[in-house]
Short mmCIF file of C-alpha atoms in Angstrom, two decimals:
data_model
loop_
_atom_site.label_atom_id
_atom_site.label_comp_id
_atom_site.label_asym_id
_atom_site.label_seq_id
_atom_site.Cartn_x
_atom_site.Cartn_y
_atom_site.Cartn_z
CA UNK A 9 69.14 -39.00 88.69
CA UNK A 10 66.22 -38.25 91.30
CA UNK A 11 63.60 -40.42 90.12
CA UNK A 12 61.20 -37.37 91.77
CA UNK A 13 61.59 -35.04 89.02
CA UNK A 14 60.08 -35.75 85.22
CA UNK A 15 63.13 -35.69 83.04
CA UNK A 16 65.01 -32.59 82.83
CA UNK A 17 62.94 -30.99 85.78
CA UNK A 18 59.83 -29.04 83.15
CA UNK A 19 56.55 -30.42 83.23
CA UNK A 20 55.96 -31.93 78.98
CA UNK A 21 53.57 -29.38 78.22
CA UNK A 22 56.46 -26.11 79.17
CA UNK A 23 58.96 -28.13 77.51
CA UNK A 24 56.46 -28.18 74.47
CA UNK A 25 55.53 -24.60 74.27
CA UNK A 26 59.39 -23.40 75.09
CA UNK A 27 60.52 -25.91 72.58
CA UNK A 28 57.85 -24.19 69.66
CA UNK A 29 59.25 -21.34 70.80
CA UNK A 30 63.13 -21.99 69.90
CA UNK A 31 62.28 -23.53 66.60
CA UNK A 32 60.27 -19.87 65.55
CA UNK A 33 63.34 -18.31 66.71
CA UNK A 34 65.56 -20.45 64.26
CA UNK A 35 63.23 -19.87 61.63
CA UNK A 36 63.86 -15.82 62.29
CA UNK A 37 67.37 -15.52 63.18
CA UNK A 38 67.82 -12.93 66.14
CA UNK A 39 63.85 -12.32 66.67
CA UNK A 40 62.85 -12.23 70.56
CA UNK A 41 60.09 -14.75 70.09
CA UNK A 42 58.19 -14.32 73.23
CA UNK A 43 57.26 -17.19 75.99
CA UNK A 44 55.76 -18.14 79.23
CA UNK A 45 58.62 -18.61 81.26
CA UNK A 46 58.23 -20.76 84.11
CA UNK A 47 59.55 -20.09 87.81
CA UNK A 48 62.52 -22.15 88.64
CA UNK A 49 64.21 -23.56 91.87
CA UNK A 50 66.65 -20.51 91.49
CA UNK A 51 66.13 -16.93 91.62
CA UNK A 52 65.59 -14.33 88.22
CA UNK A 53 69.31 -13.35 87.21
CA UNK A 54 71.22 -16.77 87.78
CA UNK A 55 70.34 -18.32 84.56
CA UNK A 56 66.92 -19.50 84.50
CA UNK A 57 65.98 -18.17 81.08
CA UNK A 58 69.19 -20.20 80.03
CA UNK A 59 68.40 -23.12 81.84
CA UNK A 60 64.83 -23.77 80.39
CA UNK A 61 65.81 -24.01 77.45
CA UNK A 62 68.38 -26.33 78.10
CA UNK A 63 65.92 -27.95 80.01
CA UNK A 64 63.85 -28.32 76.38
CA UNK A 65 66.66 -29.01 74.83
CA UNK A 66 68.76 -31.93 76.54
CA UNK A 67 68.16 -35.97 75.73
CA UNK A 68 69.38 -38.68 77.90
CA UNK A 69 72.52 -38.97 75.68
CA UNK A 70 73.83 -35.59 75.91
CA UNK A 71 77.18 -34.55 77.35
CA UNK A 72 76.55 -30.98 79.30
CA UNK A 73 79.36 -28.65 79.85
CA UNK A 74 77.93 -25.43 82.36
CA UNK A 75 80.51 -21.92 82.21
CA UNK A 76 80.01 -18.73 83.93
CA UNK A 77 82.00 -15.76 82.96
CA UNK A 78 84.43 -18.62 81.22
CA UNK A 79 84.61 -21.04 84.08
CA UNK A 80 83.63 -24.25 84.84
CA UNK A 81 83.88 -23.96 88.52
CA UNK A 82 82.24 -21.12 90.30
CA UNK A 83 78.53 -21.41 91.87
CA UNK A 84 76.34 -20.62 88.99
CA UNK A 85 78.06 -22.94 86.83
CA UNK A 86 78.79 -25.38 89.29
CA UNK A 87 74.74 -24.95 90.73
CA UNK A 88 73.31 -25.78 87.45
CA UNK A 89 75.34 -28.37 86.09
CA UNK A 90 74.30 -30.23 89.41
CA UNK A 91 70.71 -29.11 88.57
CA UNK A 92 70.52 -31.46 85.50
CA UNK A 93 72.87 -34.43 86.90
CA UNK A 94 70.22 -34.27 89.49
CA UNK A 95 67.20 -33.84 87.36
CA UNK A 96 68.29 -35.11 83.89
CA UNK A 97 70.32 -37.90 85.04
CA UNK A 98 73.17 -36.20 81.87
CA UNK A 99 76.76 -36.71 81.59
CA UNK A 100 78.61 -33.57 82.17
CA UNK A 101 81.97 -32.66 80.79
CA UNK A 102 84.49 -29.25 81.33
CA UNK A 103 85.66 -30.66 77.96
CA UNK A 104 84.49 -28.07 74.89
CA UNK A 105 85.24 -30.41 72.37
CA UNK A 106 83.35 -33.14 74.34
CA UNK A 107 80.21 -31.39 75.23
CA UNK A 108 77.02 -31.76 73.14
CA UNK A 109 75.38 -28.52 75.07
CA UNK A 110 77.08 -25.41 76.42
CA UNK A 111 75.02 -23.58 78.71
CA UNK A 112 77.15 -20.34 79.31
CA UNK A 113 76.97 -17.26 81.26
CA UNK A 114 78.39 -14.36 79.56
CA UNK A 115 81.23 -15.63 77.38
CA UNK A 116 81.79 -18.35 73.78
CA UNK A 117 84.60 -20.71 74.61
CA UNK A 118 87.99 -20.30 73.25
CA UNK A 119 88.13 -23.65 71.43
CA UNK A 120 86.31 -23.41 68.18
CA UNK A 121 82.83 -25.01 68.15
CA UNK A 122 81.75 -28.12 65.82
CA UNK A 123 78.96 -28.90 63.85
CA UNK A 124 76.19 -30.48 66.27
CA UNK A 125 77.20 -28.52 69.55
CA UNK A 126 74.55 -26.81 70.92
CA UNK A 127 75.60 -22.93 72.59
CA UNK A 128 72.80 -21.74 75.46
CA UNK A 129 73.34 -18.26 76.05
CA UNK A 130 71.86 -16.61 79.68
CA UNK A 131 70.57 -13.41 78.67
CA UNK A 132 69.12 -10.76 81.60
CA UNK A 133 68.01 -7.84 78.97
CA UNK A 134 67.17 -9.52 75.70
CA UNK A 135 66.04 -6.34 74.33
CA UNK A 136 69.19 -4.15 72.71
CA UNK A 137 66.75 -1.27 72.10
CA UNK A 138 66.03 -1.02 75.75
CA UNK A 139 67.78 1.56 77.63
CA UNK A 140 67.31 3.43 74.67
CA UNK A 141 63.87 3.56 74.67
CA UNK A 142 61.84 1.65 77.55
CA UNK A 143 58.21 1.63 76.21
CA UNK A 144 58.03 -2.66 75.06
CA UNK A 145 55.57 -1.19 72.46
CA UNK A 146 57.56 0.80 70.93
CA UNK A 147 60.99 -1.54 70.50
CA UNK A 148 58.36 -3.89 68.95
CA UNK A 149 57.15 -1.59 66.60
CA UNK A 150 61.01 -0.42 65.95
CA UNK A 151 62.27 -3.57 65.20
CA UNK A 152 59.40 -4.42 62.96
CA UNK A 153 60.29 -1.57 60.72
CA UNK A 154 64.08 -2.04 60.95
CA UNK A 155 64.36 1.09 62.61
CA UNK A 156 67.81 1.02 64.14
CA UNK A 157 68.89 4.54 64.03
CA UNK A 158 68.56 5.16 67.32
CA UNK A 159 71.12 2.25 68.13
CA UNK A 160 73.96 4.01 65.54
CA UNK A 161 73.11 7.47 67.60
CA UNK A 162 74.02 5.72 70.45
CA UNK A 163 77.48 4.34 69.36
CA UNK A 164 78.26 7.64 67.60
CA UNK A 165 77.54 9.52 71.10
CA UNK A 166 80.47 7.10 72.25
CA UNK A 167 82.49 8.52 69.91
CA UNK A 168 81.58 11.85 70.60
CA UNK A 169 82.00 11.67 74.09
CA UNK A 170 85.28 9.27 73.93
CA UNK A 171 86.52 9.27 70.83
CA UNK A 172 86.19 5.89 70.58
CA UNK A 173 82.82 2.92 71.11
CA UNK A 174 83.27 2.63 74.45
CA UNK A 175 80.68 -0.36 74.75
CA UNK A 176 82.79 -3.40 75.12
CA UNK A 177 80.19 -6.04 76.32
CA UNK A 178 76.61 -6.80 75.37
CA UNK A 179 77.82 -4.93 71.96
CA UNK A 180 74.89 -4.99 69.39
CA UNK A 181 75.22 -7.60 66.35
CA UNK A 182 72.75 -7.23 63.31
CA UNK A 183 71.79 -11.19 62.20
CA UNK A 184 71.56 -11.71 58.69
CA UNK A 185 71.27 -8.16 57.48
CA UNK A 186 67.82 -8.07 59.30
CA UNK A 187 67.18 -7.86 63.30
CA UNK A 188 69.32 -6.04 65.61
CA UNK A 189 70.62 -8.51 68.49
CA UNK A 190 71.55 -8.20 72.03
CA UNK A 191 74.40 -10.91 72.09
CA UNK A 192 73.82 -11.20 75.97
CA UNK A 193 76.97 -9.77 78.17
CA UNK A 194 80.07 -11.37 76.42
CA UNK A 195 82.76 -9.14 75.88
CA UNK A 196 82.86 -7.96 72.51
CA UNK A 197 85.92 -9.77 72.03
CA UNK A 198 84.15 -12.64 71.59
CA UNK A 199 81.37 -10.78 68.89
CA UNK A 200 83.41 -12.75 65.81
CA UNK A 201 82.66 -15.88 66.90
CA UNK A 202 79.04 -15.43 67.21
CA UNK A 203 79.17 -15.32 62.92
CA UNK A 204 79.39 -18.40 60.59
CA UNK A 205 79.75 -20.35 63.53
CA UNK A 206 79.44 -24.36 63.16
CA UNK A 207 77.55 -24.36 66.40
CA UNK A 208 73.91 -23.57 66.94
CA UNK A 209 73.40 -20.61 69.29
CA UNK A 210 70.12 -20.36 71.84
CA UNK A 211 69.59 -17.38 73.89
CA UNK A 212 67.47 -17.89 76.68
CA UNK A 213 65.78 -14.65 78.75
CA UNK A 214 63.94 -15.99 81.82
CA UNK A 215 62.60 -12.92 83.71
CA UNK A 216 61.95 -10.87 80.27
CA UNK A 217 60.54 -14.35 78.69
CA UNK A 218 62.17 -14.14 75.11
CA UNK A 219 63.62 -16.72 73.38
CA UNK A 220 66.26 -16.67 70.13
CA UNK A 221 68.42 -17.69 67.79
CA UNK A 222 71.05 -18.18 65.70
CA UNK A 223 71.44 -21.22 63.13
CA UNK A 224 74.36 -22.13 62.44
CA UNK A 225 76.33 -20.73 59.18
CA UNK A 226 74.48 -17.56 59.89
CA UNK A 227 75.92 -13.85 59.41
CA UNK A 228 76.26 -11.65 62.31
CA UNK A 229 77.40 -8.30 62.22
CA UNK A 230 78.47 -6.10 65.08
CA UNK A 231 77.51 -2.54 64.21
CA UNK A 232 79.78 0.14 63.75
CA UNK A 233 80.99 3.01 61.43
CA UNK A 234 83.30 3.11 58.70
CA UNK A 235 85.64 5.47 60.28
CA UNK A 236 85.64 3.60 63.33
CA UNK A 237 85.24 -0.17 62.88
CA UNK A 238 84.55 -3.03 64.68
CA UNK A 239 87.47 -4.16 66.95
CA UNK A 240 87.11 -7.35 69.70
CA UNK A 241 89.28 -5.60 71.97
CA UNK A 242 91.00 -7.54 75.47
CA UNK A 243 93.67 -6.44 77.41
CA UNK A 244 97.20 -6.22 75.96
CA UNK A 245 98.59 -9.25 77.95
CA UNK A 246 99.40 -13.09 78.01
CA UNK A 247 97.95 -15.39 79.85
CA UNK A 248 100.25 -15.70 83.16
CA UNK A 249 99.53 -19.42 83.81
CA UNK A 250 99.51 -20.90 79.74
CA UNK A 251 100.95 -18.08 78.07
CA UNK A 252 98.46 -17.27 75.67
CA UNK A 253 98.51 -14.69 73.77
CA UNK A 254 95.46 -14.91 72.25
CA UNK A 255 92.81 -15.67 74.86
CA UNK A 256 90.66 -13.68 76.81
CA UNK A 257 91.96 -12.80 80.36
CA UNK A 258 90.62 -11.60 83.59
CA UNK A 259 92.14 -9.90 86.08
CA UNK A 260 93.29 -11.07 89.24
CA UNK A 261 94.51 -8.60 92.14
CA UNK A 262 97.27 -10.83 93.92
CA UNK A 263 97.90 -8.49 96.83
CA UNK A 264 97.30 -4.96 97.94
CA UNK A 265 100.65 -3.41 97.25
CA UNK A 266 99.37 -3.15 93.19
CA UNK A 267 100.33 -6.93 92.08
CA UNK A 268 98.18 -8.08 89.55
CA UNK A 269 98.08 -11.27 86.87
CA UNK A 270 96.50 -12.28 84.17
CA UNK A 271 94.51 -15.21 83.02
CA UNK A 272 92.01 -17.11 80.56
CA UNK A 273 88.84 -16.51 81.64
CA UNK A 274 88.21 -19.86 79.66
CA UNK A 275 89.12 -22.36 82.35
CA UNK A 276 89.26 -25.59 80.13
CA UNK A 277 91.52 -23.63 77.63
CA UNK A 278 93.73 -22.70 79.82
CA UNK A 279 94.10 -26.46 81.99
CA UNK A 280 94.50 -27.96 78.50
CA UNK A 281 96.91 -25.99 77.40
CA UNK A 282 98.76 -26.34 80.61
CA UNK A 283 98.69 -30.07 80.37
CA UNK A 284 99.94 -29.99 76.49
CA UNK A 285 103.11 -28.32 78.20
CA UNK A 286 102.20 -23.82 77.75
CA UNK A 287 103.76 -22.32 80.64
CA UNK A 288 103.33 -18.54 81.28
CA UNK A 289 105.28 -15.74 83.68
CA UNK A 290 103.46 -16.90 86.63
CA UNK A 291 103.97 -20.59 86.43
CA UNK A 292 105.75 -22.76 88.69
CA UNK A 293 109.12 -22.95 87.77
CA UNK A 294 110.32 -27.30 87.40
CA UNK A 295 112.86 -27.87 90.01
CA UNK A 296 116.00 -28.80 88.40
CA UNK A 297 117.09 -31.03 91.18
CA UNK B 22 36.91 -44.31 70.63
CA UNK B 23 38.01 -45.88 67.71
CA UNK B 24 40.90 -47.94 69.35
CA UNK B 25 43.45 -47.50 66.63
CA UNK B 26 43.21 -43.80 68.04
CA UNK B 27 44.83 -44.93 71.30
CA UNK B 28 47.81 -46.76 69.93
CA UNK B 29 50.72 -45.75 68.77
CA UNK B 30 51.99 -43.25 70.98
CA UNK B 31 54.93 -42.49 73.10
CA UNK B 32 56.02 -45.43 75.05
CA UNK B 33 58.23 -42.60 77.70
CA UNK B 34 57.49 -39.09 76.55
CA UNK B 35 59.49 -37.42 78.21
CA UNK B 36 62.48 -38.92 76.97
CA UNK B 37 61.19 -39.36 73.05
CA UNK B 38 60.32 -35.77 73.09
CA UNK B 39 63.57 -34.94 73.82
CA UNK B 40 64.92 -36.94 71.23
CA UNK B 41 62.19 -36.30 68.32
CA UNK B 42 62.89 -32.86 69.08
CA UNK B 43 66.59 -32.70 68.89
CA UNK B 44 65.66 -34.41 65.44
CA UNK B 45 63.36 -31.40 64.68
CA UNK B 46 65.87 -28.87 65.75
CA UNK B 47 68.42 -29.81 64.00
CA UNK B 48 66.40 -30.49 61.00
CA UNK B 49 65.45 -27.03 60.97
CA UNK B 50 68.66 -25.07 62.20
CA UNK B 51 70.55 -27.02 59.21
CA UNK B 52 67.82 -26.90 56.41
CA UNK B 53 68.55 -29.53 53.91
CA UNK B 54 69.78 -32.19 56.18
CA UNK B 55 68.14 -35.32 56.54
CA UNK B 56 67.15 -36.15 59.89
CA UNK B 57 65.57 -39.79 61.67
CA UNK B 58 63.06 -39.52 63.81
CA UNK B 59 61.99 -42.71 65.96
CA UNK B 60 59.05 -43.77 68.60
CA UNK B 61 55.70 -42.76 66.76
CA UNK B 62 53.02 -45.29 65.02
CA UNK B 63 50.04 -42.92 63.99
CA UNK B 64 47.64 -44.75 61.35
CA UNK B 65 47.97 -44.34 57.87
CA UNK B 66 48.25 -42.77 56.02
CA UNK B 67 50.57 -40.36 58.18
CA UNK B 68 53.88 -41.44 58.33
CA UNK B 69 55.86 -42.33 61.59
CA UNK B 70 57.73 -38.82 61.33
CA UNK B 71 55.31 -36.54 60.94
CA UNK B 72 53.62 -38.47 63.67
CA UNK B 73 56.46 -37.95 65.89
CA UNK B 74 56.59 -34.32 64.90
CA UNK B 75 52.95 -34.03 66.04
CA UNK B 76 53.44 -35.83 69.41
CA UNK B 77 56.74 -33.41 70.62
CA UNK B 78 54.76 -30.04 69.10
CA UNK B 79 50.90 -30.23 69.10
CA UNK B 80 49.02 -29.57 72.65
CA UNK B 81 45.76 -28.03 73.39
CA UNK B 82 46.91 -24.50 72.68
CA UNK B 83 48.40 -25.78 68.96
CA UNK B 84 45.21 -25.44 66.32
CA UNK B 85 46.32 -28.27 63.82
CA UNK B 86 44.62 -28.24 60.45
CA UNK B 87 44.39 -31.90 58.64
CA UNK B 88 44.28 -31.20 54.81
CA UNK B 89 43.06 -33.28 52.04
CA UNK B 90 43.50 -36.91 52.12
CA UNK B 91 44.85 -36.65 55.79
CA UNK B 92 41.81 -35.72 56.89
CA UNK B 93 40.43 -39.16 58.27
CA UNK B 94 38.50 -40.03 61.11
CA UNK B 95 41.29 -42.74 62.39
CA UNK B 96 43.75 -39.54 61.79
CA UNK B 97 41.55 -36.79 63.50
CA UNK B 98 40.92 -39.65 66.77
CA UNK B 99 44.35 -40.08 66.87
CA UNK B 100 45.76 -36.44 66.91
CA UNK B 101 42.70 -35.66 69.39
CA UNK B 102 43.19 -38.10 71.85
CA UNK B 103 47.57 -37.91 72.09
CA UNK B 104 47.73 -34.15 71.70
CA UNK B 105 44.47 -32.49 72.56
CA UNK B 106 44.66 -30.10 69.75
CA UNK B 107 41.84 -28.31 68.16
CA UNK B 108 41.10 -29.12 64.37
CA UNK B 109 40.76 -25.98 62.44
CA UNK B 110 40.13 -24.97 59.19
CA UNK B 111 43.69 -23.70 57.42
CA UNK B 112 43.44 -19.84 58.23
CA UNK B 113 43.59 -20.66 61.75
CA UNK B 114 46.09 -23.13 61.91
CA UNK B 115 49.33 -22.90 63.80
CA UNK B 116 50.05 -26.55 62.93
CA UNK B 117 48.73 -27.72 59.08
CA UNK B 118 49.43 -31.59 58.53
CA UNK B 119 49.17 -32.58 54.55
CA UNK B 120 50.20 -33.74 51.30
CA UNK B 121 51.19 -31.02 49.21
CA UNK B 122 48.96 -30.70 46.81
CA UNK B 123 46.46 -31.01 49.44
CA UNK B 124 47.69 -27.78 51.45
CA UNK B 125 46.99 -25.52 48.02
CA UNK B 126 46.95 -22.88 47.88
CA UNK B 127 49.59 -22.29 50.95
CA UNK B 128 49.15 -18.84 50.57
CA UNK B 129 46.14 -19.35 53.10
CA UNK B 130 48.54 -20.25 56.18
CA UNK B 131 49.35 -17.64 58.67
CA UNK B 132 52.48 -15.69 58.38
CA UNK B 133 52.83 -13.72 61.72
CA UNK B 134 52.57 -9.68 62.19
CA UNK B 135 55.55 -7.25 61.27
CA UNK B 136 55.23 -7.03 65.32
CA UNK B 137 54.86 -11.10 66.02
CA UNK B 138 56.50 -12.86 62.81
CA UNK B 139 56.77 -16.02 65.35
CA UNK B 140 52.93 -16.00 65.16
CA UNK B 141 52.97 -18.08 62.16
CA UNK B 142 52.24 -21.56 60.20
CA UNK B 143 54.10 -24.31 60.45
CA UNK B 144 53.17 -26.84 57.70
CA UNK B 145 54.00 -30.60 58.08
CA UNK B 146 53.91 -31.87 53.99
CA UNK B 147 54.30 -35.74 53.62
CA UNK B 148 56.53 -36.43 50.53
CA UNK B 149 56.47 -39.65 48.51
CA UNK B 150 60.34 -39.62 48.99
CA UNK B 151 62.92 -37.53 50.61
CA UNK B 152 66.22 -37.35 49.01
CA UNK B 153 69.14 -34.57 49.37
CA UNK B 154 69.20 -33.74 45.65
CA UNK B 155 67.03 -31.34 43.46
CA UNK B 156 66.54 -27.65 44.42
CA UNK B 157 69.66 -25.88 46.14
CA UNK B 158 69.37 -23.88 49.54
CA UNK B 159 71.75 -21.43 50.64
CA UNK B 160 70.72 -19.19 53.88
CA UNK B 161 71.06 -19.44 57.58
CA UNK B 162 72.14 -23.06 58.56
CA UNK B 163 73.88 -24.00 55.42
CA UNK B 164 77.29 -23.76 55.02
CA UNK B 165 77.82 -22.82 51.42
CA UNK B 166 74.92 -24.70 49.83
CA UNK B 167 72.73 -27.55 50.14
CA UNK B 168 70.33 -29.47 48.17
CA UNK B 169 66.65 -30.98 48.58
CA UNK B 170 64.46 -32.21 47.02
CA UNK B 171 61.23 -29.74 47.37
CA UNK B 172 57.36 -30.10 45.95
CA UNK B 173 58.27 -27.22 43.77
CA UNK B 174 60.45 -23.55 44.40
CA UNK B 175 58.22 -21.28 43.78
CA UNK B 176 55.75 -21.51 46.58
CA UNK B 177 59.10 -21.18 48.77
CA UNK B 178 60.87 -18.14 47.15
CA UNK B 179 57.53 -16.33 47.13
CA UNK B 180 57.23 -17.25 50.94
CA UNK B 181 61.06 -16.00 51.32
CA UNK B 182 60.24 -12.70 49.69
CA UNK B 183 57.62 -12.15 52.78
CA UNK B 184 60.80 -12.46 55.15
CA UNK B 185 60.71 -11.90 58.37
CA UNK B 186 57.22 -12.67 57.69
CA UNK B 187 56.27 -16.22 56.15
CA UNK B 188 55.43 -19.77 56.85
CA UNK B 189 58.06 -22.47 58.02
CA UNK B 190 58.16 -26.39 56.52
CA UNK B 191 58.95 -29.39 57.90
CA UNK B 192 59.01 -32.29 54.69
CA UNK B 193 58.48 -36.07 56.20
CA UNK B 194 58.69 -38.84 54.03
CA UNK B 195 58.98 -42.31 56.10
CA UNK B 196 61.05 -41.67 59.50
CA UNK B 197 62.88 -39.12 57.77
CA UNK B 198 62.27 -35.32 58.21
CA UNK B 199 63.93 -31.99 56.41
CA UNK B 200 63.12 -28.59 57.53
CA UNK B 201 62.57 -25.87 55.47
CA UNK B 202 61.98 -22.17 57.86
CA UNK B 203 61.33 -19.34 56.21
CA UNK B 204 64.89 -18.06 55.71
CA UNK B 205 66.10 -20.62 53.41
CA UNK B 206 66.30 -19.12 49.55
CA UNK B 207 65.31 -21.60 47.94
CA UNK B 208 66.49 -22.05 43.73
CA UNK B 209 65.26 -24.64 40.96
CA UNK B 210 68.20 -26.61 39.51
#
């Protein structure tokens, strides 16, 4: 730890204010609670809303796992779990079930949260209402009168134009029966676990400064019709290196005459289901010799 | 300055914040549970948690209101001089410190806007004791239900009928803290 920085780089008075900030957001469950986001030694769009209030958040004794898109090892994840070795002096882990905070980019692990964990969401457009209708004013004013009709138009033009929702990330969730919710880009596959989950959730907005919540236990909903529910769609494959079936998967282009494979977006799933002995189409066959 | 307003702090704030406020976090995302909190000495008749809660929330930009028999001058020196925040009169507060019956009628305590419900009252009430039995709690951050036990309900289910709106609680009794934020419904046994 660089004995340059206070702990966990903010200056006590931003951690203060961002830290009032997060509790009014558990105490309204999916309200953008506004706040004076700070610049940080990385640029708008790589997590900075995220990592202040991780920032507020961590304690000397905390074991901090970083994912982007599911991984632990590509350069946003990788850039700010060095961030807080560096300024924080933490532990870090690629272990879910060891980590005490998850700051993630764009996706909920696979492995089931616990009571305790802590889930930091990056969010670059906390406002669902937004495309929909620009003016700051007027989302305000729509979400203080529970005014949401302009978010079911929306998903029924999907239908209309596709017969089907066609929004499969960033899909709106209503918290508690009260605020609609930009869940931040996961793919809506992930949209169940964001209910009755053990695991307190933070959502962090740094260049739109908003800050909120969801407590654990709490009910999230994502909107939909009763002709055409809900579904946490993912593509109709296993996993070609652990064989899930039941994971999320990316895409990987192998060459350019059309091969393709499949695999967990959730790096630590799929390594530790690899080491329990999962094997997929892809794997490397055991020489018998 | 009264000295007894300059002890008592923080001996490394950066790293008791933290802490204190991992205590208040979870306190309030999981209303109902009990929760230590550790490092703060105010003088009485505050007690240590409520003094910790104080030193990780209240700055310059925090009114605080002292009510009742918290309302000292060894109390108002010490807040002043380890927080910097302005001592208002209830209405204004964003921060009320105070025995229960002290903080009557709580109806006075900001609630936020229909546009800014975060623009609210948070009020600090020092219990004679803290236990985990007496009214039930069900609501965001309880898994099924939980108990507490609370001043009284009815001050609480009025407050949850104002929801999103309302007032959020923190009860300290010792080192111990519960939270109590707006969305817990709150029932008498």
């Amino acid at each position: 730890m660089s004995e340059h920085y206070n702990f966990a780089y903010l200056d006590e008075q931003t951690k203060r204010m961002i830290r009032r900030a997060i509790l009014k957001g558990v105490a309204v469950p999916g309200y953008q609670v506004p706040f004076a986001s700070r610049e940080m030694p990385m640029p708008y769009g790589w997590g900075t809303g995220g990592v202040q209030v991780t920032a507020a958040c961590l304690t000397p004794e905390d074991q901090l796992k970083v994912i982007d898109q599911g991984a632990d090892d590509t350069t946003n994840a990788v850039s700010i779990r060095k961030f807080f070795q560096k300024t924080a002096g933490v532990a870090v882990t690629e272990r879910t079930t060891e980590a005490s905070v998850i700051q993630t980019r764009h996706r909920i692990p696979e492995t089931p949260l616990t009571e305790g964990q802590i889930l930091v969401y990056q969010v670059p457009i906390p406002e669902p209402l937004r495309f929909l209708e620009p003016r700051e004013t007027e989302t305000r004013r729509m979400h203080a009168l529970e005014e949401y009709g302009l978010m079911h138009v929306k998903l029924y033009e999907d239908i209309a134009r596709n017969g089907a929702i066609a929004t499969a990330y960033a899909y709106p969730v209503k918290v508690e029966g009260r605020y609609v919710m930009d869940p931040s880009p996961i793919p809506k596959f992930d949209n169940p676990k964001l209910s009755n989950s053990p695991a307190l959730q933070l959502f962090g907005a740094g260049r739109e400064q908003r800050i909120y919540a969801i407590p654990p236990y709490t009910q999230v909903i994502s909107l939909d019709f009763e002709d055409h529910p809900f579904e946490a769609s993912k593509a109709p494959h296993p996993c070609d290196l652990c064989g899930d079936e039941g994971s999320y998967l990316d895409e990987v282009i192998t060459d350019d005459q059309g091969g393709r494979m499949f695999v967990c977006s959730d790096t630590d799933h799929c390594e530790s289901r690899r080491e329990a002995g999962h094997t997929g189409r892809l794997s490397p066959q055991e020489d018998a010799a | 300055m009264n000295p007894i307003a300059m002890k008592g702090g923080f001996t490394d704030a950066p790293v008791q914040s933290a802490q204190n406020f991992r205590a208040l976090l979870s306190a309030l995302s999981q209303p109902g549970t009990l929760v230590e909190m550790a490092g703060a000495e105010p003088p009485a008749p505050l007690s240590p948690a409520a003094g910790a809660a104080a030193l990780v929330l209240f700055d310059g930009t925090t009114p605080v209101h002292l009510a009742g028999r918290l309302d000292t001058p060894d109390l108002r020196d010490w807040i002043t001089f380890h927080t910097g925040a302005p001592l208002v009169a209830a209405e204004q507060a964003m921060f009320a410190l105070g025995h229960w019956d002290d903080l009557q009628p709580v109806t006075r305590f900001a609630i936020g806007t229909p546009e800014y419900p975060d623009r609210a009252a948070t009020l600090i009430v020092e219990m004679p004791d803290l236990t985990p039995d007496g009214a039930t709690l069900r609501g965001p951050g309880i898994d099924g239900e939980a108990t507490l036990s609370l001043p009284e309900t009815r001050a609480f289910q009025m407050n949850r009928a104002l929801f999103p709106l309302g007032f959020d609680t923190y009860l300290t009794a010792g080192n111990r803290i519960a939270g109590l934020p707006r969305s817990t419904l709150v029932e008498a046994v």
